[in-house]
Every structure is written in C-alpha cells, then in structure tokens.
mmCIF file of C-alpha atoms in Angstrom:
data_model
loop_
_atom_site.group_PDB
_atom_site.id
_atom_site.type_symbol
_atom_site.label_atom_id
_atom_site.label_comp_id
_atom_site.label_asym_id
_atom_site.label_seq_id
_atom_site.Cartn_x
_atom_site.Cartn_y
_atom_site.Cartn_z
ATOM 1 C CA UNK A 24 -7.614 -19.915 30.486
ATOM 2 C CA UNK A 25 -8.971 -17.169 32.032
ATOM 3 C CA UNK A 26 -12.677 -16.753 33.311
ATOM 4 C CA UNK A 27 -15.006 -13.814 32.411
ATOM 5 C CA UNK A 28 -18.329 -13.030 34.047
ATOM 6 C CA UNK A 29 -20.894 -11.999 31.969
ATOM 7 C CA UNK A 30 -23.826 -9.768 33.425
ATOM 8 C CA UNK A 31 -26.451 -7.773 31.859
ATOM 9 C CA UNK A 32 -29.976 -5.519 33.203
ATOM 10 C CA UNK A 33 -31.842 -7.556 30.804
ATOM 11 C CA UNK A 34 -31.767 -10.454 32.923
ATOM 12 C CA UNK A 35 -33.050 -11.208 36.496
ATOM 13 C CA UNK A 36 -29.571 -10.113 39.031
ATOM 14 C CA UNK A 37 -28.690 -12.781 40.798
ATOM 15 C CA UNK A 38 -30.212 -13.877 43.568
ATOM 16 C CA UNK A 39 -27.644 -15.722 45.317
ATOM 17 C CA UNK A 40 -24.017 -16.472 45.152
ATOM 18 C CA UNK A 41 -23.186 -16.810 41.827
ATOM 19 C CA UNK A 42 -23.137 -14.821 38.391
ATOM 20 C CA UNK A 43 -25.217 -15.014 35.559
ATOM 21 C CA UNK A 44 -22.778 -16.125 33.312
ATOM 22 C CA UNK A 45 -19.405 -17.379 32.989
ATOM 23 C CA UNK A 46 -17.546 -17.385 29.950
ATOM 24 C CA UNK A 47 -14.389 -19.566 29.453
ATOM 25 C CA UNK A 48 -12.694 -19.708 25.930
ATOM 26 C CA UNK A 49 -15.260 -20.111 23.686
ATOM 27 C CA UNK A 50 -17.669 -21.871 26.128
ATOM 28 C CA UNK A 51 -20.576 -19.889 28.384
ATOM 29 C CA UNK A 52 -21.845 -21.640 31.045
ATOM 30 C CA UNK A 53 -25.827 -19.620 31.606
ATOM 31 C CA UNK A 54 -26.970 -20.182 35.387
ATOM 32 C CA UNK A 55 -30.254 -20.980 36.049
ATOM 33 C CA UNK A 56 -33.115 -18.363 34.655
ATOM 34 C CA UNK A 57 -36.521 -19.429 36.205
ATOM 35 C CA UNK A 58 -39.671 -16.914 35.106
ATOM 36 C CA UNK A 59 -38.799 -13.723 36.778
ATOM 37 C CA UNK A 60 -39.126 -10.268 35.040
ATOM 38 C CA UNK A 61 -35.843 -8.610 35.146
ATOM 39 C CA UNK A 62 -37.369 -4.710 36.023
ATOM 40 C CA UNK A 63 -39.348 -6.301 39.055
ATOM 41 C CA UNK A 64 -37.688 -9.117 40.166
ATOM 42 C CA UNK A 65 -41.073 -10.765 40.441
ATOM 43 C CA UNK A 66 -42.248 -13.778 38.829
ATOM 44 C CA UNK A 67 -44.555 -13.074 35.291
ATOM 45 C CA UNK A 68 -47.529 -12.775 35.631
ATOM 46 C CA UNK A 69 -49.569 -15.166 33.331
ATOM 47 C CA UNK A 70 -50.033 -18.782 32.751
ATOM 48 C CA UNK A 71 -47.328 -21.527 32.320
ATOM 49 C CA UNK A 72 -46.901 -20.786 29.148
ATOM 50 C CA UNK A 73 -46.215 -17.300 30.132
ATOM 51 C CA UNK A 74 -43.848 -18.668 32.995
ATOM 52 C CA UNK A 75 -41.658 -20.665 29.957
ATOM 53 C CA UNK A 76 -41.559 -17.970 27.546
ATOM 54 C CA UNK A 77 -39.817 -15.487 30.287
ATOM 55 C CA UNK A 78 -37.425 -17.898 30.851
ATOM 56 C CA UNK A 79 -36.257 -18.132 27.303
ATOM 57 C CA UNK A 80 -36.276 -14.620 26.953
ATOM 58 C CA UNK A 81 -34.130 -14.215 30.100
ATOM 59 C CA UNK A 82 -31.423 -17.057 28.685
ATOM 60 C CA UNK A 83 -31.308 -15.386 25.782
ATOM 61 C CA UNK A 84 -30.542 -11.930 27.435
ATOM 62 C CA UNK A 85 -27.650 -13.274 28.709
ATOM 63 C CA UNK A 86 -26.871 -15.206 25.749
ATOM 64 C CA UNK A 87 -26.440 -12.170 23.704
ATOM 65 C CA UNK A 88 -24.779 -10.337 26.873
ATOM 66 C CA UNK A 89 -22.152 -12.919 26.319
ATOM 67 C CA UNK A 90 -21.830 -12.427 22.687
ATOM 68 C CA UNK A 91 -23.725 -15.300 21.192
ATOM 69 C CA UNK A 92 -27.592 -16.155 20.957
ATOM 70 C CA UNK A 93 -30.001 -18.953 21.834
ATOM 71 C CA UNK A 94 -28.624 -20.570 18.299
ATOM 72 C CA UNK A 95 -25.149 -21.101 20.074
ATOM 73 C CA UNK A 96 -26.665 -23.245 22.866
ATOM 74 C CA UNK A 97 -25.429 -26.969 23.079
ATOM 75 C CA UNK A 98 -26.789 -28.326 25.824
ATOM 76 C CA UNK A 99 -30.045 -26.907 27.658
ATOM 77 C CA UNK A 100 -31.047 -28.351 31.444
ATOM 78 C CA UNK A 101 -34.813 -27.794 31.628
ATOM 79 C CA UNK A 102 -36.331 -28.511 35.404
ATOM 80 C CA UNK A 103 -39.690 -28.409 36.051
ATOM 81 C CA UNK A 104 -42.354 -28.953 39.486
ATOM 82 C CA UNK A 105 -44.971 -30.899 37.305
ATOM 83 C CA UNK A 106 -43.463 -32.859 34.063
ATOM 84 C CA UNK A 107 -47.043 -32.762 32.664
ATOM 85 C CA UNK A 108 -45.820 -28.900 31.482
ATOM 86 C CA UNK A 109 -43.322 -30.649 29.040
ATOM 87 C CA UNK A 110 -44.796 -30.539 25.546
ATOM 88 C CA UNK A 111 -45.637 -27.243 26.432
ATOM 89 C CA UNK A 112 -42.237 -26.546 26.627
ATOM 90 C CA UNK A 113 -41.519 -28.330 23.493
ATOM 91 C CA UNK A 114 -44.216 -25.840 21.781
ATOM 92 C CA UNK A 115 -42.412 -22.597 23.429
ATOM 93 C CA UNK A 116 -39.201 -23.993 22.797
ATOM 94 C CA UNK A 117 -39.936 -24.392 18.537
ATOM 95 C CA UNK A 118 -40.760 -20.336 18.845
ATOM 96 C CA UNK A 119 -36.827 -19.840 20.329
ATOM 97 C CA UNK A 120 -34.767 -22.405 18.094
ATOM 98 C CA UNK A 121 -34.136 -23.865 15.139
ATOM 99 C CA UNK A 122 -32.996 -26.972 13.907
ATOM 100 C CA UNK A 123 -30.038 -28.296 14.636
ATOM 101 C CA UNK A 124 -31.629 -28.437 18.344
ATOM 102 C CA UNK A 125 -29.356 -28.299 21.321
ATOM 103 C CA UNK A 126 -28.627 -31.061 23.475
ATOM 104 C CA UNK A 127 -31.413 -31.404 26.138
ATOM 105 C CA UNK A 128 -32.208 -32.937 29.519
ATOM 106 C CA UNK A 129 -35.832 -32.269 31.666
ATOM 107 C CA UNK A 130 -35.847 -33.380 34.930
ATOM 108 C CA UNK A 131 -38.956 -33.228 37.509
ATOM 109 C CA UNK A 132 -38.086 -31.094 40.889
ATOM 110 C CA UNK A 133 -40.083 -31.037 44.002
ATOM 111 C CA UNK A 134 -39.550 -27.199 44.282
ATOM 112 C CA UNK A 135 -37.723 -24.412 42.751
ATOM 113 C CA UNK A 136 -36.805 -20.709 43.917
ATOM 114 C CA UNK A 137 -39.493 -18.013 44.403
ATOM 115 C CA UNK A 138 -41.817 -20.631 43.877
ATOM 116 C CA UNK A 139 -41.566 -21.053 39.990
ATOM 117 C CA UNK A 140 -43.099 -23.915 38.293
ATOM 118 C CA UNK A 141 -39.949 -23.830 35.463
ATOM 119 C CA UNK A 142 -35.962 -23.335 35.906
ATOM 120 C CA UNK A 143 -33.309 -23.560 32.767
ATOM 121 C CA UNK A 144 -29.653 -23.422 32.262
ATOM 122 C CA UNK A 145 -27.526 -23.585 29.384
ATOM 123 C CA UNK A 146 -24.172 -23.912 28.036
ATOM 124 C CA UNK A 147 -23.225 -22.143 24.867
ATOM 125 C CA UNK A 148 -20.794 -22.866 22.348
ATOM 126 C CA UNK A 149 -19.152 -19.691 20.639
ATOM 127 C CA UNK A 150 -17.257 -19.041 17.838
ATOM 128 C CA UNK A 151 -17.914 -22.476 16.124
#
C-alpha cells in the first residue's frame, strides 16, 4: 500500500523532520499540532483556552487537507504541561465533535515545543 503525504498552508509547516500528514489506505495518521498560527508560525496569542482552540483548528486543517474532517477521527492523543487544563479541553473539545466521540488518551508532559502548554495528534479513519 502506498503512502501519501498530505500538506496544506492552513496548518503550521513542519518544524522538524516529518510531514503533517500521512495517509495510508483509508487511514491518516495527523502529526502533532500544538497552538501555533499557521501565517506566523508563532504561538496564539490568548489564554489556554485560546492555546486549545488553535490546535483543533490546525488538526482539522489537515484533516480536511487529507480529505476527511475532525468527524473521521478515531483516536485523538491529547498532551498537556499542566493536566489541571483538562476539562477545559473537554469544554473546547464539545465545540469540535460530536457524538460518537473518538477514541482518546491525555497524558501530562514536562515540556513541549516552542514552549506550548497543549500538543495533539490524531488518526483518522476515511471512507467508513
């Protein structure tokens, strides 16, 4: 099965060695999107709230760069520098999906790139 890269403007460029997407089959594997603006390359401006809501809006510019939306996601990695920000995430997270909810897992992280307080991957399931 072959492998296709996905890659769109509307998403932070990478920032290292690896690609914002990778599509195989009907599965998309989404890097990790933490809370920068994709015109700047700088993290939002705002609170955490603000940080969480970039991030969702970044995964789901690549989502739809790969053909599907945040609906298609199956499993979402959510990794954050103070686990205290997690029912806020829960709150931004109700404004981005709908029931059936995918998969999740939130781990606590001593640091993250840039200096961002949230990171998120996610693997999408297409066509089903």
């Amino acid at each position: 099965m072959s492998r296709q890269i996905i890659s769109t403007d509307q998403a932070p460029q990478a920032i290292g060695t690896y690609s914002q997407a990778v599509r195989v089959g009907d599965t998309v594997y989404l890097s990790g999107q933490i809370p920068l603006v994709p015109q700047t390359m700088s993290l939002v401006d705002g609170d955490m709230e603000a940080q969480i809501r970039q991030v969702f809006c970044n995964l789901s510019a690549v989502a739809t760069a790969a053909g599907g939306n945040l609906a298609d996601v199956a499993k979402l990695n959510v990794f954050l520098t103070d686990l205290a920000h997690f029912p806020l995430v829960n709150q931004v997270m109700a404004e981005f999906f709908a029931e059936p909810y995918p998969a999740r897992a939130a781990v606590g992280v001593a640091a993250l790139p840039k200096g961002a307080a949230v990171e998120m991957d996610a693997i999408l399931a297409l066509g089903g």
